Every structure is written in structure tokens, then in C-alpha cells.
Short mmCIF file of the N, C-alpha and C atoms (twelve columns), coordinates in Angstrom:
data_MODEL
# 
_entry.id   MODEL 
# 
loop_
_atom_site.group_PDB 
_atom_site.id 
_atom_site.type_symbol 
_atom_site.label_atom_id 
_atom_site.label_alt_id 
_atom_site.label_comp_id 
_atom_site.label_asym_id 
_atom_site.label_seq_id 
_atom_site.Cartn_x 
_atom_site.Cartn_y 
_atom_site.Cartn_z 
_atom_site.pdbx_PDB_model_num 
ATOM 1   N N  . MET A 1  -68.181 -26.544 31.925 1 
ATOM 2   C CA . MET A 1  -67.571 -26.150 33.178 1 
ATOM 3   C C  . MET A 1  -68.593 -26.337 34.300 1 
ATOM 4   N N  . GLN A 2  -68.122 -26.750 35.450 1 
ATOM 5   C CA . GLN A 2  -69.013 -26.951 36.593 1 
ATOM 6   C C  . GLN A 2  -69.407 -25.625 37.232 1 
ATOM 7   N N  . ARG A 3  -70.626 -25.614 37.761 1 
ATOM 8   C CA . ARG A 3  -71.087 -24.503 38.598 1 
ATOM 9   C C  . ARG A 3  -71.074 -25.002 40.034 1 
ATOM 10  N N  . LEU A 4  -70.629 -24.143 40.938 1 
ATOM 11  C CA . LEU A 4  -70.525 -24.510 42.347 1 
ATOM 12  C C  . LEU A 4  -71.305 -23.542 43.218 1 
ATOM 13  N N  . ARG A 5  -71.717 -24.040 44.372 1 
ATOM 14  C CA . ARG A 5  -72.298 -23.199 45.428 1 
ATOM 15  C C  . ARG A 5  -71.441 -23.402 46.668 1 
ATOM 16  N N  . VAL A 6  -71.049 -22.299 47.298 1 
ATOM 17  C CA . VAL A 6  -70.314 -22.369 48.549 1 
ATOM 18  C C  . VAL A 6  -71.191 -21.758 49.641 1 
ATOM 19  N N  . GLU A 7  -71.219 -22.426 50.763 1 
ATOM 20  C CA . GLU A 7  -71.887 -21.919 51.959 1 
ATOM 21  C C  . GLU A 7  -70.819 -21.841 53.037 1 
ATOM 22  N N  . PHE A 8  -70.778 -20.717 53.786 1 
ATOM 23  C CA . PHE A 8  -69.721 -20.583 54.780 1 
ATOM 24  C C  . PHE A 8  -70.142 -19.713 55.966 1 
ATOM 25  N N  . THR A 9  -69.471 -19.968 57.071 1 
ATOM 26  C CA . THR A 9  -69.561 -19.123 58.260 1 
ATOM 27  C C  . THR A 9  -68.153 -18.969 58.822 1 
ATOM 28  N N  . THR A 10 -67.940 -17.887 59.554 1 
ATOM 29  C CA . THR A 10 -66.671 -17.682 60.244 1 
ATOM 30  C C  . THR A 10 -66.957 -17.538 61.737 1 
ATOM 31  N N  . GLU A 11 -65.990 -17.921 62.538 1 
ATOM 32  C CA . GLU A 11 -66.125 -17.838 63.996 1 
ATOM 33  C C  . GLU A 11 -64.863 -17.231 64.578 1 
ATOM 34  N N  . PRO A 12 -64.911 -16.653 65.742 1 
ATOM 35  C CA . PRO A 12 -65.994 -16.695 66.717 1 
ATOM 36  C C  . PRO A 12 -67.116 -15.713 66.370 1 
ATOM 37  N N  . PHE A 13 -68.318 -16.062 66.840 1 
ATOM 38  C CA . PHE A 13 -69.486 -15.223 66.643 1 
ATOM 39  C C  . PHE A 13 -69.482 -14.074 67.633 1 
ATOM 40  N N  . ASP A 14 -70.089 -12.979 67.243 1 
ATOM 41  C CA . ASP A 14 -70.324 -11.845 68.139 1 
ATOM 42  C C  . ASP A 14 -71.724 -11.351 67.818 1 
ATOM 43  N N  . LEU A 15 -72.646 -11.484 68.761 1 
ATOM 44  C CA . LEU A 15 -74.027 -11.101 68.508 1 
ATOM 45  C C  . LEU A 15 -74.236 -9.586  68.557 1 
ATOM 46  N N  . GLU A 16 -73.288 -8.849  69.094 1 
ATOM 47  C CA . GLU A 16 -73.426 -7.391  69.194 1 
ATOM 48  C C  . GLU A 16 -73.089 -6.691  67.875 1 
ATOM 49  N N  . GLU A 17 -71.982 -7.082  67.244 1 
ATOM 50  C CA . GLU A 17 -71.595 -6.509  65.963 1 
ATOM 51  C C  . GLU A 17 -70.756 -7.519  65.195 1 
ATOM 52  N N  . ALA A 18 -70.737 -7.335  63.884 1 
ATOM 53  C CA . ALA A 18 -69.991 -8.281  63.043 1 
ATOM 54  C C  . ALA A 18 -68.497 -8.134  63.315 1 
ATOM 55  N N  . PRO A 19 -67.818 -9.247  63.652 1 
ATOM 56  C CA . PRO A 19 -66.373 -9.183  63.866 1 
ATOM 57  C C  . PRO A 19 -65.638 -8.922  62.550 1 
ATOM 58  N N  . GLU A 20 -64.418 -8.437  62.659 1 
ATOM 59  C CA . GLU A 20 -63.629 -8.082  61.481 1 
ATOM 60  C C  . GLU A 20 -63.505 -9.243  60.499 1 
ATOM 61  N N  . HIS A 21 -63.292 -10.457 60.988 1 
ATOM 62  C CA . HIS A 21 -63.148 -11.598 60.072 1 
ATOM 63  C C  . HIS A 21 -64.407 -11.845 59.269 1 
ATOM 64  N N  . ALA A 22 -65.575 -11.604 59.852 1 
ATOM 65  C CA . ALA A 22 -66.835 -11.785 59.125 1 
ATOM 66  C C  . ALA A 22 -67.008 -10.699 58.068 1 
ATOM 67  N N  . VAL A 23 -66.648 -9.479  58.408 1 
ATOM 68  C CA . VAL A 23 -66.736 -8.371  57.455 1 
ATOM 69  C C  . VAL A 23 -65.811 -8.625  56.265 1 
ATOM 70  N N  . VAL A 24 -64.584 -9.041  56.548 1 
ATOM 71  C CA . VAL A 24 -63.608 -9.322  55.496 1 
ATOM 72  C C  . VAL A 24 -64.105 -10.455 54.598 1 
ATOM 73  N N  . ALA A 25 -64.635 -11.510 55.181 1 
ATOM 74  C CA . ALA A 25 -65.130 -12.648 54.387 1 
ATOM 75  C C  . ALA A 25 -66.251 -12.206 53.456 1 
ATOM 76  N N  . ARG A 26 -67.153 -11.394 53.952 1 
ATOM 77  C CA . ARG A 26 -68.255 -10.912 53.113 1 
ATOM 78  C C  . ARG A 26 -67.745 -10.004 52.003 1 
ATOM 79  N N  . GLU A 27 -66.780 -9.160  52.305 1 
ATOM 80  C CA . GLU A 27 -66.199 -8.287  51.283 1 
ATOM 81  C C  . GLU A 27 -65.560 -9.099  50.162 1 
ATOM 82  N N  . VAL A 28 -64.850 -10.157 50.524 1 
ATOM 83  C CA . VAL A 28 -64.213 -11.014 49.521 1 
ATOM 84  C C  . VAL A 28 -65.263 -11.615 48.605 1 
ATOM 85  N N  . ILE A 29 -66.320 -12.158 49.168 1 
ATOM 86  C CA . ILE A 29 -67.356 -12.819 48.372 1 
ATOM 87  C C  . ILE A 29 -68.125 -11.813 47.526 1 
ATOM 88  N N  . GLU A 30 -68.439 -10.658 48.099 1 
ATOM 89  C CA . GLU A 30 -69.186 -9.658  47.340 1 
ATOM 90  C C  . GLU A 30 -68.358 -9.084  46.186 1 
ATOM 91  N N  . ALA A 31 -67.047 -9.034  46.322 1 
ATOM 92  C CA . ALA A 31 -66.176 -8.491  45.276 1 
ATOM 93  C C  . ALA A 31 -65.814 -9.529  44.213 1 
ATOM 94  N N  . ALA A 32 -66.056 -10.791 44.489 1 
ATOM 95  C CA . ALA A 32 -65.688 -11.864 43.553 1 
ATOM 96  C C  . ALA A 32 -66.619 -11.865 42.335 1 
ATOM 97  N N  . ASP A 33 -66.162 -12.484 41.271 1 
ATOM 98  C CA . ASP A 33 -66.922 -12.586 40.032 1 
ATOM 99  C C  . ASP A 33 -67.883 -13.771 40.109 1 
ATOM 100 N N  . LEU A 34 -68.910 -13.630 40.971 1 
ATOM 101 C CA . LEU A 34 -69.870 -14.705 41.201 1 
ATOM 102 C C  . LEU A 34 -71.255 -14.281 40.721 1 
ATOM 103 N N  . ASP A 35 -72.095 -15.262 40.430 1 
ATOM 104 C CA . ASP A 35 -73.424 -14.986 39.885 1 
ATOM 105 C C  . ASP A 35 -74.449 -14.624 40.953 1 
ATOM 106 N N  . ALA A 36 -74.382 -15.256 42.080 1 
ATOM 107 C CA . ALA A 36 -75.374 -15.053 43.131 1 
ATOM 108 C C  . ALA A 36 -74.663 -15.054 44.471 1 
ATOM 109 N N  . VAL A 37 -74.949 -14.023 45.268 1 
ATOM 110 C CA . VAL A 37 -74.343 -13.904 46.591 1 
ATOM 111 C C  . VAL A 37 -75.450 -13.551 47.578 1 
ATOM 112 N N  . ASP A 38 -75.494 -14.273 48.694 1 
ATOM 113 C CA . ASP A 38 -76.463 -13.984 49.756 1 
ATOM 114 C C  . ASP A 38 -75.700 -14.002 51.074 1 
ATOM 115 N N  . VAL A 39 -75.599 -12.848 51.715 1 
ATOM 116 C CA . VAL A 39 -74.896 -12.773 52.995 1 
ATOM 117 C C  . VAL A 39 -75.909 -12.542 54.101 1 
ATOM 118 N N  . GLY A 40 -75.650 -13.164 55.247 1 
ATOM 119 C CA . GLY A 40 -76.540 -13.028 56.380 1 
ATOM 120 C C  . GLY A 40 -75.780 -13.180 57.673 1 
ATOM 121 N N  . PRO A 41 -76.435 -12.954 58.792 1 
ATOM 122 C CA . PRO A 41 -75.740 -12.989 60.073 1 
ATOM 123 C C  . PRO A 41 -75.283 -14.384 60.505 1 
ATOM 124 N N  . PHE A 42 -75.914 -15.443 59.998 1 
ATOM 125 C CA . PHE A 42 -75.576 -16.795 60.451 1 
ATOM 126 C C  . PHE A 42 -75.090 -17.700 59.337 1 
ATOM 127 N N  . GLY A 43 -74.919 -17.161 58.154 1 
ATOM 128 C CA . GLY A 43 -74.420 -17.958 57.051 1 
ATOM 129 C C  . GLY A 43 -74.452 -17.168 55.768 1 
ATOM 130 N N  . ASN A 44 -73.622 -17.578 54.842 1 
ATOM 131 C CA . ASN A 44 -73.481 -16.884 53.579 1 
ATOM 132 C C  . ASN A 44 -73.407 -17.915 52.466 1 
ATOM 133 N N  . THR A 45 -73.958 -17.575 51.299 1 
ATOM 134 C CA . THR A 45 -73.870 -18.459 50.154 1 
ATOM 135 C C  . THR A 45 -73.476 -17.659 48.919 1 
ATOM 136 N N  . ALA A 46 -72.843 -18.338 47.989 1 
ATOM 137 C CA . ALA A 46 -72.480 -17.728 46.715 1 
ATOM 138 C C  . ALA A 46 -72.427 -18.828 45.670 1 
ATOM 139 N N  . GLU A 47 -72.729 -18.468 44.425 1 
ATOM 140 C CA . GLU A 47 -72.709 -19.414 43.319 1 
ATOM 141 C C  . GLU A 47 -71.963 -18.816 42.148 1 
ATOM 142 N N  . GLY A 48 -71.383 -19.699 41.350 1 
ATOM 143 C CA . GLY A 48 -70.711 -19.254 40.139 1 
ATOM 144 C C  . GLY A 48 -69.964 -20.390 39.490 1 
ATOM 145 N N  . GLY A 49 -69.198 -20.039 38.481 1 
ATOM 146 C CA . GLY A 49 -68.353 -21.022 37.817 1 
ATOM 147 C C  . GLY A 49 -67.308 -21.546 38.783 1 
ATOM 148 N N  . ALA A 50 -66.842 -22.748 38.535 1 
ATOM 149 C CA . ALA A 50 -65.909 -23.411 39.456 1 
ATOM 150 C C  . ALA A 50 -64.665 -22.573 39.713 1 
ATOM 151 N N  . ASP A 51 -64.055 -22.023 38.674 1 
ATOM 152 C CA . ASP A 51 -62.837 -21.239 38.870 1 
ATOM 153 C C  . ASP A 51 -63.085 -20.027 39.753 1 
ATOM 154 N N  . ALA A 52 -64.182 -19.317 39.510 1 
ATOM 155 C CA . ALA A 52 -64.493 -18.121 40.295 1 
ATOM 156 C C  . ALA A 52 -64.767 -18.475 41.752 1 
ATOM 157 N N  . VAL A 53 -65.519 -19.545 41.991 1 
ATOM 158 C CA . VAL A 53 -65.830 -19.943 43.365 1 
ATOM 159 C C  . VAL A 53 -64.570 -20.389 44.097 1 
ATOM 160 N N  . LEU A 54 -63.753 -21.216 43.445 1 
ATOM 161 C CA . LEU A 54 -62.535 -21.704 44.109 1 
ATOM 162 C C  . LEU A 54 -61.538 -20.579 44.374 1 
ATOM 163 N N  . THR A 55 -61.445 -19.629 43.473 1 
ATOM 164 C CA . THR A 55 -60.580 -18.466 43.702 1 
ATOM 165 C C  . THR A 55 -61.099 -17.648 44.881 1 
ATOM 166 N N  . ALA A 56 -62.409 -17.457 44.951 1 
ATOM 167 C CA . ALA A 56 -63.008 -16.703 46.054 1 
ATOM 168 C C  . ALA A 56 -62.816 -17.430 47.383 1 
ATOM 169 N N  . VAL A 57 -62.955 -18.753 47.382 1 
ATOM 170 C CA . VAL A 57 -62.774 -19.530 48.617 1 
ATOM 171 C C  . VAL A 57 -61.336 -19.411 49.118 1 
ATOM 172 N N  . ASP A 58 -60.372 -19.481 48.221 1 
ATOM 173 C CA . ASP A 58 -58.966 -19.310 48.608 1 
ATOM 174 C C  . ASP A 58 -58.759 -17.952 49.287 1 
ATOM 175 N N  . ALA A 59 -59.245 -16.892 48.649 1 
ATOM 176 C CA . ALA A 59 -59.093 -15.545 49.219 1 
ATOM 177 C C  . ALA A 59 -59.861 -15.420 50.533 1 
ATOM 178 N N  . LEU A 60 -61.043 -15.996 50.581 1 
ATOM 179 C CA . LEU A 60 -61.861 -15.969 51.795 1 
ATOM 180 C C  . LEU A 60 -61.122 -16.594 52.975 1 
ATOM 181 N N  . LEU A 61 -60.565 -17.773 52.775 1 
ATOM 182 C CA . LEU A 61 -59.852 -18.460 53.854 1 
ATOM 183 C C  . LEU A 61 -58.638 -17.664 54.315 1 
ATOM 184 N N  . ARG A 62 -57.850 -17.214 53.379 1 
ATOM 185 C CA . ARG A 62 -56.636 -16.477 53.729 1 
ATOM 186 C C  . ARG A 62 -56.952 -15.178 54.466 1 
ATOM 187 N N  . ARG A 63 -57.918 -14.426 53.952 1 
ATOM 188 C CA . ARG A 63 -58.203 -13.116 54.548 1 
ATOM 189 C C  . ARG A 63 -58.966 -13.228 55.859 1 
ATOM 190 N N  . ALA A 64 -59.921 -14.153 55.959 1 
ATOM 191 C CA . ALA A 64 -60.681 -14.301 57.204 1 
ATOM 192 C C  . ALA A 64 -59.777 -14.794 58.332 1 
ATOM 193 N N  . LEU A 65 -58.930 -15.770 58.046 1 
ATOM 194 C CA . LEU A 65 -58.006 -16.255 59.072 1 
ATOM 195 C C  . LEU A 65 -57.019 -15.157 59.465 1 
ATOM 196 N N  . GLY A 66 -56.578 -14.373 58.495 1 
ATOM 197 C CA . GLY A 66 -55.683 -13.260 58.780 1 
ATOM 198 C C  . GLY A 66 -56.333 -12.159 59.588 1 
ATOM 199 N N  . ALA A 67 -57.666 -12.074 59.527 1 
ATOM 200 C CA . ALA A 67 -58.407 -11.048 60.260 1 
ATOM 201 C C  . ALA A 67 -58.921 -11.552 61.605 1 
ATOM 202 N N  . GLY A 68 -58.483 -12.735 62.022 1 
ATOM 203 C CA . GLY A 68 -58.829 -13.198 63.364 1 
ATOM 204 C C  . GLY A 68 -59.818 -14.336 63.474 1 
ATOM 205 N N  . ALA A 69 -60.275 -14.893 62.364 1 
ATOM 206 C CA . ALA A 69 -61.177 -16.043 62.453 1 
ATOM 207 C C  . ALA A 69 -60.425 -17.216 63.076 1 
ATOM 208 N N  . THR A 70 -61.085 -17.924 63.978 1 
ATOM 209 C CA . THR A 70 -60.496 -19.124 64.573 1 
ATOM 210 C C  . THR A 70 -61.064 -20.391 63.945 1 
ATOM 211 N N  . ARG A 71 -62.137 -20.226 63.171 1 
ATOM 212 C CA . ARG A 71 -62.740 -21.343 62.453 1 
ATOM 213 C C  . ARG A 71 -63.489 -20.787 61.250 1 
ATOM 214 N N  . VAL A 72 -63.336 -21.448 60.125 1 
ATOM 215 C CA . VAL A 72 -64.142 -21.157 58.946 1 
ATOM 216 C C  . VAL A 72 -64.778 -22.474 58.534 1 
ATOM 217 N N  . SER A 73 -66.088 -22.516 58.584 1 
ATOM 218 C CA . SER A 73 -66.814 -23.715 58.157 1 
ATOM 219 C C  . SER A 73 -67.361 -23.451 56.770 1 
ATOM 220 N N  . LEU A 74 -67.100 -24.379 55.851 1 
ATOM 221 C CA . LEU A 74 -67.638 -24.183 54.517 1 
ATOM 222 C C  . LEU A 74 -68.009 -25.499 53.884 1 
ATOM 223 N N  . GLN A 75 -68.925 -25.375 52.960 1 
ATOM 224 C CA . GLN A 75 -69.381 -26.527 52.190 1 
ATOM 225 C C  . GLN A 75 -69.448 -26.082 50.746 1 
ATOM 226 N N  . VAL A 76 -68.923 -26.899 49.847 1 
ATOM 227 C CA . VAL A 76 -68.952 -26.602 48.421 1 
ATOM 228 C C  . VAL A 76 -69.715 -27.718 47.723 1 
ATOM 229 N N  . ASN A 77 -70.705 -27.337 46.933 1 
ATOM 230 C CA . ASN A 77 -71.521 -28.304 46.200 1 
ATOM 231 C C  . ASN A 77 -71.470 -28.018 44.713 1 
ATOM 232 N N  . VAL A 78 -71.429 -29.085 43.906 1 
ATOM 233 C CA . VAL A 78 -71.595 -28.963 42.466 1 
ATOM 234 C C  . VAL A 78 -73.092 -28.828 42.217 1 
ATOM 235 N N  . ILE A 79 -73.494 -27.770 41.520 1 
ATOM 236 C CA . ILE A 79 -74.925 -27.533 41.304 1 
ATOM 237 C C  . ILE A 79 -75.319 -27.616 39.836 1 
ATOM 238 N N  . GLY A 80 -74.354 -27.838 38.949 1 
ATOM 239 C CA . GLY A 80 -74.689 -27.970 37.547 1 
ATOM 240 C C  . GLY A 80 -73.491 -27.739 36.666 1 
ATOM 241 N N  . GLU A 81 -73.784 -27.623 35.399 1 
ATOM 242 C CA . GLU A 81 -72.761 -27.372 34.391 1 
ATOM 243 C C  . GLU A 81 -73.092 -26.067 33.696 1 
ATOM 244 N N  . THR A 82 -72.086 -25.419 33.148 1 
ATOM 245 C CA . THR A 82 -72.276 -24.220 32.358 1 
ATOM 246 C C  . THR A 82 -71.974 -24.554 30.912 1 
ATOM 247 N N  . GLU A 83 -72.850 -24.123 30.010 1 
ATOM 248 C CA . GLU A 83 -72.631 -24.346 28.587 1 
ATOM 249 C C  . GLU A 83 -71.423 -23.536 28.137 1 
ATOM 250 N N  . PRO A 84 -70.796 -23.903 27.022 1 
ATOM 251 C CA . PRO A 84 -69.635 -23.167 26.528 1 
ATOM 252 C C  . PRO A 84 -69.884 -21.669 26.387 1 
ATOM 253 N N  . GLY A 85 -71.105 -21.239 26.088 1 
ATOM 254 C CA . GLY A 85 -71.420 -19.812 25.954 1 
ATOM 255 C C  . GLY A 85 -71.553 -19.098 27.281 1 
ATOM 256 N N  . GLY A 86 -71.507 -19.841 28.401 1 
ATOM 257 C CA . GLY A 86 -71.549 -19.227 29.711 1 
ATOM 258 C C  . GLY A 86 -72.898 -19.258 30.392 1 
ATOM 259 N N  . THR A 87 -73.934 -19.822 29.743 1 
ATOM 260 C CA . THR A 87 -75.238 -19.866 30.378 1 
ATOM 261 C C  . THR A 87 -75.428 -21.205 31.077 1 
ATOM 262 N N  . PRO A 88 -76.092 -21.200 32.217 1 
ATOM 263 C CA . PRO A 88 -76.291 -22.464 32.945 1 
ATOM 264 C C  . PRO A 88 -77.164 -23.429 32.149 1 
ATOM 265 N N  . GLU A 89 -76.784 -24.691 32.158 1 
ATOM 266 C CA . GLU A 89 -77.612 -25.728 31.546 1 
ATOM 267 C C  . GLU A 89 -78.693 -26.107 32.541 1 
ATOM 268 N N  . THR A 90 -79.927 -26.179 32.057 1 
ATOM 269 C CA . THR A 90 -81.035 -26.533 32.941 1 
ATOM 270 C C  . THR A 90 -81.506 -27.950 32.737 1 
ATOM 271 N N  . GLY A 91 -81.123 -28.544 31.596 1 
ATOM 272 C CA . GLY A 91 -81.609 -29.885 31.294 1 
ATOM 273 C C  . GLY A 91 -82.981 -29.881 30.686 1 
ATOM 274 N N  . GLU A 92 -83.561 -28.677 30.461 1 
ATOM 275 C CA . GLU A 92 -84.887 -28.573 29.863 1 
ATOM 276 C C  . GLU A 92 -84.742 -28.094 28.425 1 
ATOM 277 N N  . ASP A 93 -85.641 -28.561 27.553 1 
ATOM 278 C CA . ASP A 93 -85.644 -28.105 26.167 1 
ATOM 279 C C  . ASP A 93 -86.256 -26.733 26.095 1 
ATOM 280 N N  . ASP A 94 -85.700 -25.867 25.223 1 
ATOM 281 C CA . ASP A 94 -86.303 -24.548 24.982 1 
ATOM 282 C C  . ASP A 94 -87.566 -24.746 24.181 1 
ATOM 283 N N  . LYS A 95 -88.592 -24.008 24.526 1 
ATOM 284 C CA . LYS A 95 -89.886 -24.151 23.823 1 
ATOM 285 C C  . LYS A 95 -90.240 -22.861 23.180 1 
# 
């Protein structure tokens, strides 16, 4: 199974406080079944199995747009494969 990384931002920006759409987007990602999540004021990233990432992206888009986002910018990258047992393949031999 593929492992994916998603990077995203929502707009419009508000430098005074996080707008509702940004809060909702972060809540969706933090609640998802993902391996690594990093949220910040100017961008957010998350990694996990393809199904989990794509499910989270669907919910993220729907909820952020519903909460007032006028733009959601995202990038999804394939970052590797997951072995059948669920552990990431590194391509290195165990020693």
C-alpha cells in the first residue's frame, strides 16, 4: 500500500486569530488515523496510508469549505510503500 504526505493551507488568512475554516481543517487532520501530523500557522502536513490520507483530505475539503474557506491549497505526494504488516518499507536491509 502507498504512503502519502499531504500539505495544505486554507484561506483567507487572518493574522490576528485562526479563522474557523483553519480550526476545522486542523481538527479533521488531528482526528484522522494518520501517522504524523504537523500543524502550523502557515501550513500543515500529515502522513499515513493512502486510504487514511485520502479520506482525511475529503473530509478536510468538505468541512473547511463549509466553514468559510474560499481557497484550500493542497499537495499530495507518494512517499513510499507500506509492507503488508503495516510497517513502512525503508529499502534498507535489517542488520
